[in-house]
PDB file of C-alpha atoms in Angstrom:
ATOM      1  CA  UNK A   1     -42.120  29.816 -20.025  1.00 44.00           C
ATOM      2  CA  UNK A   2     -39.947  28.299 -22.222  1.00 44.00           C
ATOM      3  CA  UNK A   3     -38.882  24.603 -21.875  1.00 44.00           C
ATOM      4  CA  UNK A   4     -34.672  25.558 -22.787  1.00 42.00           C
ATOM      5  CA  UNK A   5     -33.840  21.975 -24.235  1.00 41.00           C
ATOM      6  CA  UNK A   6     -30.804  21.744 -26.062  1.00 43.00           C
ATOM      7  CA  UNK A   7     -30.949  20.009 -29.578  1.00 45.00           C
ATOM      8  CA  UNK A   8     -29.152  16.417 -29.378  1.00 43.00           C
ATOM      9  CA  UNK A   9     -25.377  17.191 -29.815  1.00 42.00           C
ATOM     10  CA  UNK A  10     -25.376  20.076 -28.884  1.00 39.00           C
ATOM     11  CA  UNK A  11     -23.698  19.523 -25.284  1.00 37.00           C
ATOM     12  CA  UNK A  12     -20.571  19.909 -24.622  1.00 37.00           C
ATOM     13  CA  UNK A  13     -18.587  19.106 -21.969  1.00 38.00           C
ATOM     14  CA  UNK A  14     -15.474  21.346 -21.817  1.00 41.00           C
ATOM     15  CA  UNK A  15     -14.528  20.319 -18.383  1.00 41.00           C
ATOM     16  CA  UNK A  16     -15.159  16.711 -16.624  1.00 54.00           C
ATOM     17  CA  UNK A  17     -16.881  17.745 -12.757  1.00 64.00           C
ATOM     18  CA  UNK A  18     -13.886  17.836 -11.312  1.00 71.00           C
ATOM     19  CA  UNK A  19     -13.024  14.230  -9.171  1.00 80.00           C
ATOM     20  CA  UNK A  20     -13.563  14.633  -4.806  1.00 86.00           C
ATOM     21  CA  UNK A  21     -10.335  14.855  -2.513  1.00 88.00           C
ATOM     22  CA  UNK A  22     -12.218  13.739   0.636  1.00 90.00           C
ATOM     23  CA  UNK A  23     -14.256  11.517  -1.246  1.00 90.00           C
ATOM     24  CA  UNK A  24     -10.975   9.823  -2.492  1.00 91.00           C
ATOM     25  CA  UNK A  25      -9.217  10.043   1.080  1.00 91.00           C
ATOM     26  CA  UNK A  26     -12.394   8.689   2.507  1.00 92.00           C
ATOM     27  CA  UNK A  27     -12.222   5.694  -0.493  1.00 92.00           C
ATOM     28  CA  UNK A  28      -7.966   5.389  -0.613  1.00 93.00           C
ATOM     29  CA  UNK A  29      -7.089   6.867   3.666  1.00 94.00           C
ATOM     30  CA  UNK A  30      -7.503   3.068   5.012  1.00 95.00           C
ATOM     31  CA  UNK A  31      -5.298   0.621   1.927  1.00 94.00           C
ATOM     32  CA  UNK A  32      -2.333   4.063   1.676  1.00 95.00           C
ATOM     33  CA  UNK A  33      -1.506   4.037   5.979  1.00 94.00           C
ATOM     34  CA  UNK A  34      -2.434   0.087   5.853  1.00 93.00           C
ATOM     35  CA  UNK A  35       0.388  -0.583   2.411  1.00 92.00           C
ATOM     36  CA  UNK A  36       3.100   2.066   3.828  1.00 93.00           C
ATOM     37  CA  UNK A  37       3.023   0.857   7.520  1.00 91.00           C
ATOM     38  CA  UNK A  38       3.727  -2.814   6.231  1.00 89.00           C
ATOM     39  CA  UNK A  39       6.193  -1.537   3.670  1.00 89.00           C
ATOM     40  CA  UNK A  40       8.467   1.235   6.620  1.00 88.00           C
ATOM     41  CA  UNK A  41       7.297  -1.330   9.230  1.00 84.00           C
ATOM     42  CA  UNK A  42       6.401   1.827  12.200  1.00 84.00           C
ATOM     43  CA  UNK A  43       3.222   4.037  12.001  1.00 89.00           C
ATOM     44  CA  UNK A  44       4.798   6.509  12.725  1.00 89.00           C
ATOM     45  CA  UNK A  45       6.682   6.371   9.531  1.00 90.00           C
ATOM     46  CA  UNK A  46       3.506   5.306   8.133  1.00 92.00           C
ATOM     47  CA  UNK A  47       1.345   8.424   8.330  1.00 93.00           C
ATOM     48  CA  UNK A  48       3.982  10.566   7.218  1.00 92.00           C
ATOM     49  CA  UNK A  49       4.630   8.797   4.499  1.00 93.00           C
ATOM     50  CA  UNK A  50       0.601   8.674   3.711  1.00 95.00           C
ATOM     51  CA  UNK A  51       0.650  12.765   4.119  1.00 94.00           C
ATOM     52  CA  UNK A  52       2.696  13.025   1.650  1.00 94.00           C
ATOM     53  CA  UNK A  53       0.863  10.820  -1.017  1.00 94.00           C
ATOM     54  CA  UNK A  54      -2.374  12.565  -0.393  1.00 94.00           C
ATOM     55  CA  UNK A  55      -0.493  15.602  -0.890  1.00 93.00           C
ATOM     56  CA  UNK A  56       0.817  14.318  -3.964  1.00 93.00           C
ATOM     57  CA  UNK A  57      -2.638  13.136  -4.883  1.00 92.00           C
ATOM     58  CA  UNK A  58      -4.024  16.925  -4.188  1.00 90.00           C
ATOM     59  CA  UNK A  59      -1.179  18.622  -6.683  1.00 91.00           C
ATOM     60  CA  UNK A  60      -1.992  15.913  -9.153  1.00 89.00           C
ATOM     61  CA  UNK A  61      -5.586  15.891  -8.868  1.00 86.00           C
ATOM     62  CA  UNK A  62      -6.088  17.247 -12.350  1.00 84.00           C
ATOM     63  CA  UNK A  63      -4.938  14.976 -14.479  1.00 86.00           C
ATOM     64  CA  UNK A  64      -7.380  12.356 -14.021  1.00 83.00           C
ATOM     65  CA  UNK A  65     -10.597  11.808 -15.409  1.00 79.00           C
ATOM     66  CA  UNK A  66     -12.329   9.735 -13.430  1.00 81.00           C
ATOM     67  CA  UNK A  67     -11.932   8.372  -9.452  1.00 79.00           C
ATOM     68  CA  UNK A  68     -11.361   4.847 -11.437  1.00 82.00           C
ATOM     69  CA  UNK A  69      -7.925   5.675 -12.277  1.00 82.00           C
ATOM     70  CA  UNK A  70      -6.321   6.985  -9.352  1.00 88.00           C
ATOM     71  CA  UNK A  71      -6.303   3.344  -7.784  1.00 88.00           C
ATOM     72  CA  UNK A  72      -3.187   2.117  -9.373  1.00 89.00           C
ATOM     73  CA  UNK A  73      -1.309   6.044  -9.270  1.00 92.00           C
ATOM     74  CA  UNK A  74      -1.535   6.040  -5.447  1.00 93.00           C
ATOM     75  CA  UNK A  75      -0.073   2.825  -5.385  1.00 92.00           C
ATOM     76  CA  UNK A  76       2.503   3.644  -7.226  1.00 92.00           C
ATOM     77  CA  UNK A  77       2.800   6.888  -5.513  1.00 93.00           C
ATOM     78  CA  UNK A  78       2.976   5.550  -1.704  1.00 94.00           C
ATOM     79  CA  UNK A  79       5.587   2.575  -3.068  1.00 92.00           C
ATOM     80  CA  UNK A  80       7.906   5.211  -4.005  1.00 92.00           C
ATOM     81  CA  UNK A  81       7.106   7.699  -1.144  1.00 93.00           C
ATOM     82  CA  UNK A  82       7.756   4.372   1.298  1.00 91.00           C
ATOM     83  CA  UNK A  83      11.002   4.053  -0.418  1.00 88.00           C
ATOM     84  CA  UNK A  84      12.146   6.947  -0.219  1.00 87.00           C
ATOM     85  CA  UNK A  85      11.042   7.418   4.008  1.00 86.00           C
ATOM     86  CA  UNK A  86      13.169   3.942   3.660  1.00 81.00           C
ATOM     87  CA  UNK A  87      16.939   5.037   2.273  1.00 78.00           C
ATOM     88  CA  UNK A  88      16.322   8.285   4.746  1.00 75.00           C
ATOM     89  CA  UNK A  89      16.026   6.542   7.923  1.00 67.00           C
ATOM     90  CA  UNK A  90      17.416   3.091   6.543  1.00 56.00           C
ATOM     91  CA  UNK A  91      16.208   1.435  10.348  1.00 42.00           C
ATOM     92  CA  UNK A  92      12.851  -1.262  10.663  1.00 39.00           C
ATOM     93  CA  UNK A  93      10.388  -0.330  13.466  1.00 38.00           C
ATOM     94  CA  UNK A  94       8.295  -3.895  14.384  1.00 38.00           C
ATOM     95  CA  UNK A  95       4.545  -3.186  13.447  1.00 35.00           C
ATOM     96  CA  UNK A  96       2.683  -0.989  15.867  1.00 34.00           C
ATOM     97  CA  UNK A  97      -0.100  -3.501  17.824  1.00 35.00           C
ATOM     98  CA  UNK A  98      -2.651  -3.432  17.516  1.00 35.00           C
ATOM     99  CA  UNK A  99      -3.692  -1.979  13.882  1.00 37.00           C
ATOM    100  CA  UNK A 100      -5.061  -5.950  12.206  1.00 49.00           C
ATOM    101  CA  UNK A 101      -7.925  -6.198  14.626  1.00 47.00           C
ATOM    102  CA  UNK A 102      -8.220  -9.504  16.800  1.00 52.00           C
ATOM    103  CA  UNK A 103     -10.921 -11.925  15.953  1.00 55.00           C
ATOM    104  CA  UNK A 104     -13.429 -10.752  18.826  1.00 54.00           C
ATOM    105  CA  UNK A 105     -14.029 -14.652  19.374  1.00 63.00           C
ATOM    106  CA  UNK A 106     -10.757 -15.699  19.574  1.00 62.00           C
ATOM    107  CA  UNK A 107      -9.263 -17.141  22.740  1.00 69.00           C
ATOM    108  CA  UNK A 108      -5.948 -16.228  24.554  1.00 72.00           C
ATOM    109  CA  UNK A 109      -3.646 -18.722  23.269  1.00 70.00           C
ATOM    110  CA  UNK A 110      -5.200 -17.808  19.677  1.00 71.00           C
ATOM    111  CA  UNK A 111      -4.598 -13.996  19.983  1.00 69.00           C
ATOM    112  CA  UNK A 112      -0.618 -15.136  21.412  1.00 70.00           C
ATOM    113  CA  UNK A 113      -0.157 -17.155  18.999  1.00 70.00           C
ATOM    114  CA  UNK A 114      -1.734 -14.673  16.045  1.00 71.00           C
ATOM    115  CA  UNK A 115       0.452 -12.030  17.598  1.00 73.00           C
ATOM    116  CA  UNK A 116       3.546 -14.183  17.438  1.00 75.00           C
ATOM    117  CA  UNK A 117       3.333 -14.398  14.036  1.00 73.00           C
ATOM    118  CA  UNK A 118       2.394 -11.317  12.896  1.00 75.00           C
ATOM    119  CA  UNK A 119       6.171 -10.918  14.467  1.00 77.00           C
ATOM    120  CA  UNK A 120       7.913 -12.981  12.599  1.00 75.00           C
ATOM    121  CA  UNK A 121       6.602 -11.577   9.599  1.00 75.00           C
ATOM    122  CA  UNK A 122       6.540  -8.395  10.613  1.00 78.00           C
ATOM    123  CA  UNK A 123      10.695  -9.304  10.864  1.00 81.00           C
ATOM    124  CA  UNK A 124      10.616 -11.292   8.115  1.00 82.00           C
ATOM    125  CA  UNK A 125       9.309  -8.587   5.565  1.00 84.00           C
ATOM    126  CA  UNK A 126      11.799  -5.739   7.291  1.00 83.00           C
ATOM    127  CA  UNK A 127      15.044  -8.126   5.317  1.00 86.00           C
ATOM    128  CA  UNK A 128      13.552  -8.068   2.700  1.00 89.00           C
ATOM    129  CA  UNK A 129      15.149  -6.165  -0.500  1.00 90.00           C
ATOM    130  CA  UNK A 130      12.238  -3.249  -1.597  1.00 88.00           C
ATOM    131  CA  UNK A 131      11.275  -4.261  -4.044  1.00 90.00           C
ATOM    132  CA  UNK A 132      10.624  -7.876  -3.132  1.00 91.00           C
ATOM    133  CA  UNK A 133       8.833  -6.576  -0.044  1.00 90.00           C
ATOM    134  CA  UNK A 134       7.089  -4.055  -1.944  1.00 90.00           C
ATOM    135  CA  UNK A 135       5.701  -6.963  -4.249  1.00 92.00           C
ATOM    136  CA  UNK A 136       4.651  -9.849  -1.253  1.00 90.00           C
ATOM    137  CA  UNK A 137       2.313  -6.090   0.702  1.00 89.00           C
ATOM    138  CA  UNK A 138       0.829  -5.148  -3.061  1.00 89.00           C
ATOM    139  CA  UNK A 139      -0.191  -8.649  -3.821  1.00 89.00           C
ATOM    140  CA  UNK A 140      -0.046 -11.224  -1.154  1.00 85.00           C
ATOM    141  CA  UNK A 141      -1.354  -8.612   1.621  1.00 83.00           C
ATOM    142  CA  UNK A 142      -3.000  -5.666   0.720  1.00 84.00           C
ATOM    143  CA  UNK A 143      -5.115  -8.300  -2.984  1.00 85.00           C
ATOM    144  CA  UNK A 144      -3.908  -6.685  -5.597  1.00 86.00           C
ATOM    145  CA  UNK A 145      -3.832  -8.471  -8.881  1.00 88.00           C
ATOM    146  CA  UNK A 146      -0.373  -8.956 -10.677  1.00 89.00           C
ATOM    147  CA  UNK A 147      -1.062  -6.863 -13.390  1.00 90.00           C
ATOM    148  CA  UNK A 148      -1.675  -3.680 -11.074  1.00 88.00           C
ATOM    149  CA  UNK A 149       1.308  -4.418  -8.763  1.00 91.00           C
ATOM    150  CA  UNK A 150       3.566  -5.021 -12.107  1.00 91.00           C
ATOM    151  CA  UNK A 151       1.944  -1.673 -13.597  1.00 90.00           C
ATOM    152  CA  UNK A 152       2.417  -0.187  -9.456  1.00 89.00           C
ATOM    153  CA  UNK A 153       5.796  -1.385  -9.484  1.00 90.00           C
ATOM    154  CA  UNK A 154       6.622  -0.153 -12.970  1.00 91.00           C
ATOM    155  CA  UNK A 155       8.141  -3.981 -13.858  1.00 91.00           C
ATOM    156  CA  UNK A 156       6.247  -7.262 -16.011  1.00 93.00           C
ATOM    157  CA  UNK A 157       4.051  -9.394 -14.463  1.00 91.00           C
ATOM    158  CA  UNK A 158       6.805 -12.124 -14.604  1.00 92.00           C
ATOM    159  CA  UNK A 159       9.017 -10.254 -12.436  1.00 93.00           C
ATOM    160  CA  UNK A 160       6.808  -9.519 -10.253  1.00 92.00           C
ATOM    161  CA  UNK A 161       5.867 -13.301 -10.425  1.00 91.00           C
ATOM    162  CA  UNK A 162       9.890 -13.792  -9.988  1.00 92.00           C
ATOM    163  CA  UNK A 163       9.939 -11.519  -6.961  1.00 92.00           C
ATOM    164  CA  UNK A 164       7.104 -13.023  -4.755  1.00 91.00           C
ATOM    165  CA  UNK A 165       8.291 -16.453  -5.485  1.00 90.00           C
ATOM    166  CA  UNK A 166      11.887 -15.784  -3.794  1.00 92.00           C
ATOM    167  CA  UNK A 167       9.978 -13.670  -1.480  1.00 90.00           C
ATOM    168  CA  UNK A 168       8.232 -16.595  -0.519  1.00 88.00           C
ATOM    169  CA  UNK A 169      11.441 -18.415   0.245  1.00 89.00           C
ATOM    170  CA  UNK A 170      13.096 -15.947   2.718  1.00 88.00           C
ATOM    171  CA  UNK A 171      10.154 -15.639   4.446  1.00 85.00           C
ATOM    172  CA  UNK A 172       9.959 -19.218   4.811  1.00 83.00           C
ATOM    173  CA  UNK A 173      13.296 -20.045   5.912  1.00 85.00           C
ATOM    174  CA  UNK A 174      13.590 -17.125   8.078  1.00 83.00           C
ATOM    175  CA  UNK A 175      10.249 -18.271   9.729  1.00 75.00           C
ATOM    176  CA  UNK A 176      11.917 -21.739   9.919  1.00 78.00           C
ATOM    177  CA  UNK A 177      14.494 -20.462  11.659  1.00 80.00           C
ATOM    178  CA  UNK A 178      13.014 -17.954  14.168  1.00 73.00           C
ATOM    179  CA  UNK A 179      11.393 -21.421  14.946  1.00 69.00           C
ATOM    180  CA  UNK A 180      13.513 -23.625  15.295  1.00 67.00           C
ATOM    181  CA  UNK A 181      15.985 -19.968  17.856  1.00 61.00           C
ATOM    182  CA  UNK A 182      12.950 -20.083  20.250  1.00 58.00           C
TER     183      UNK A 182
END
């Protein structure tokens, strides 16, 4: 039996391997849900937003040449979907308890302090304008680079830096004011 080996250069890649949608869901499910939760403030809205994001991903899966290209796109869609949900509902409920698991070795005082800080930050984030909140969530909480945040938000890196700086000042003032009230 003769081995059939194509001559060098005769292999054409007419079409790249299709992306594995299930693998993309596994990879991005938690970051999308976490980002949506932090932007919207409640789990139910975040789950609805995440479902919409993955529906759009499925619908647009053919436009990606590689899985690496999905990351920036999925964050941008997440932010846009959150903006849409926020505009429709015009409310901001506090974060549900337990999304960020506390340190297993933390004492009761540490857990209480961490819970109080989380509530204060959540309240403060709720008061930020959409664009500033998105910049802070993506850069400071999700840990994306300024360059990636700028691409996701469709703006410049300088604008992202400015939004984050302004937001930090507002967050600091809110938390200080909250501390004086308690």
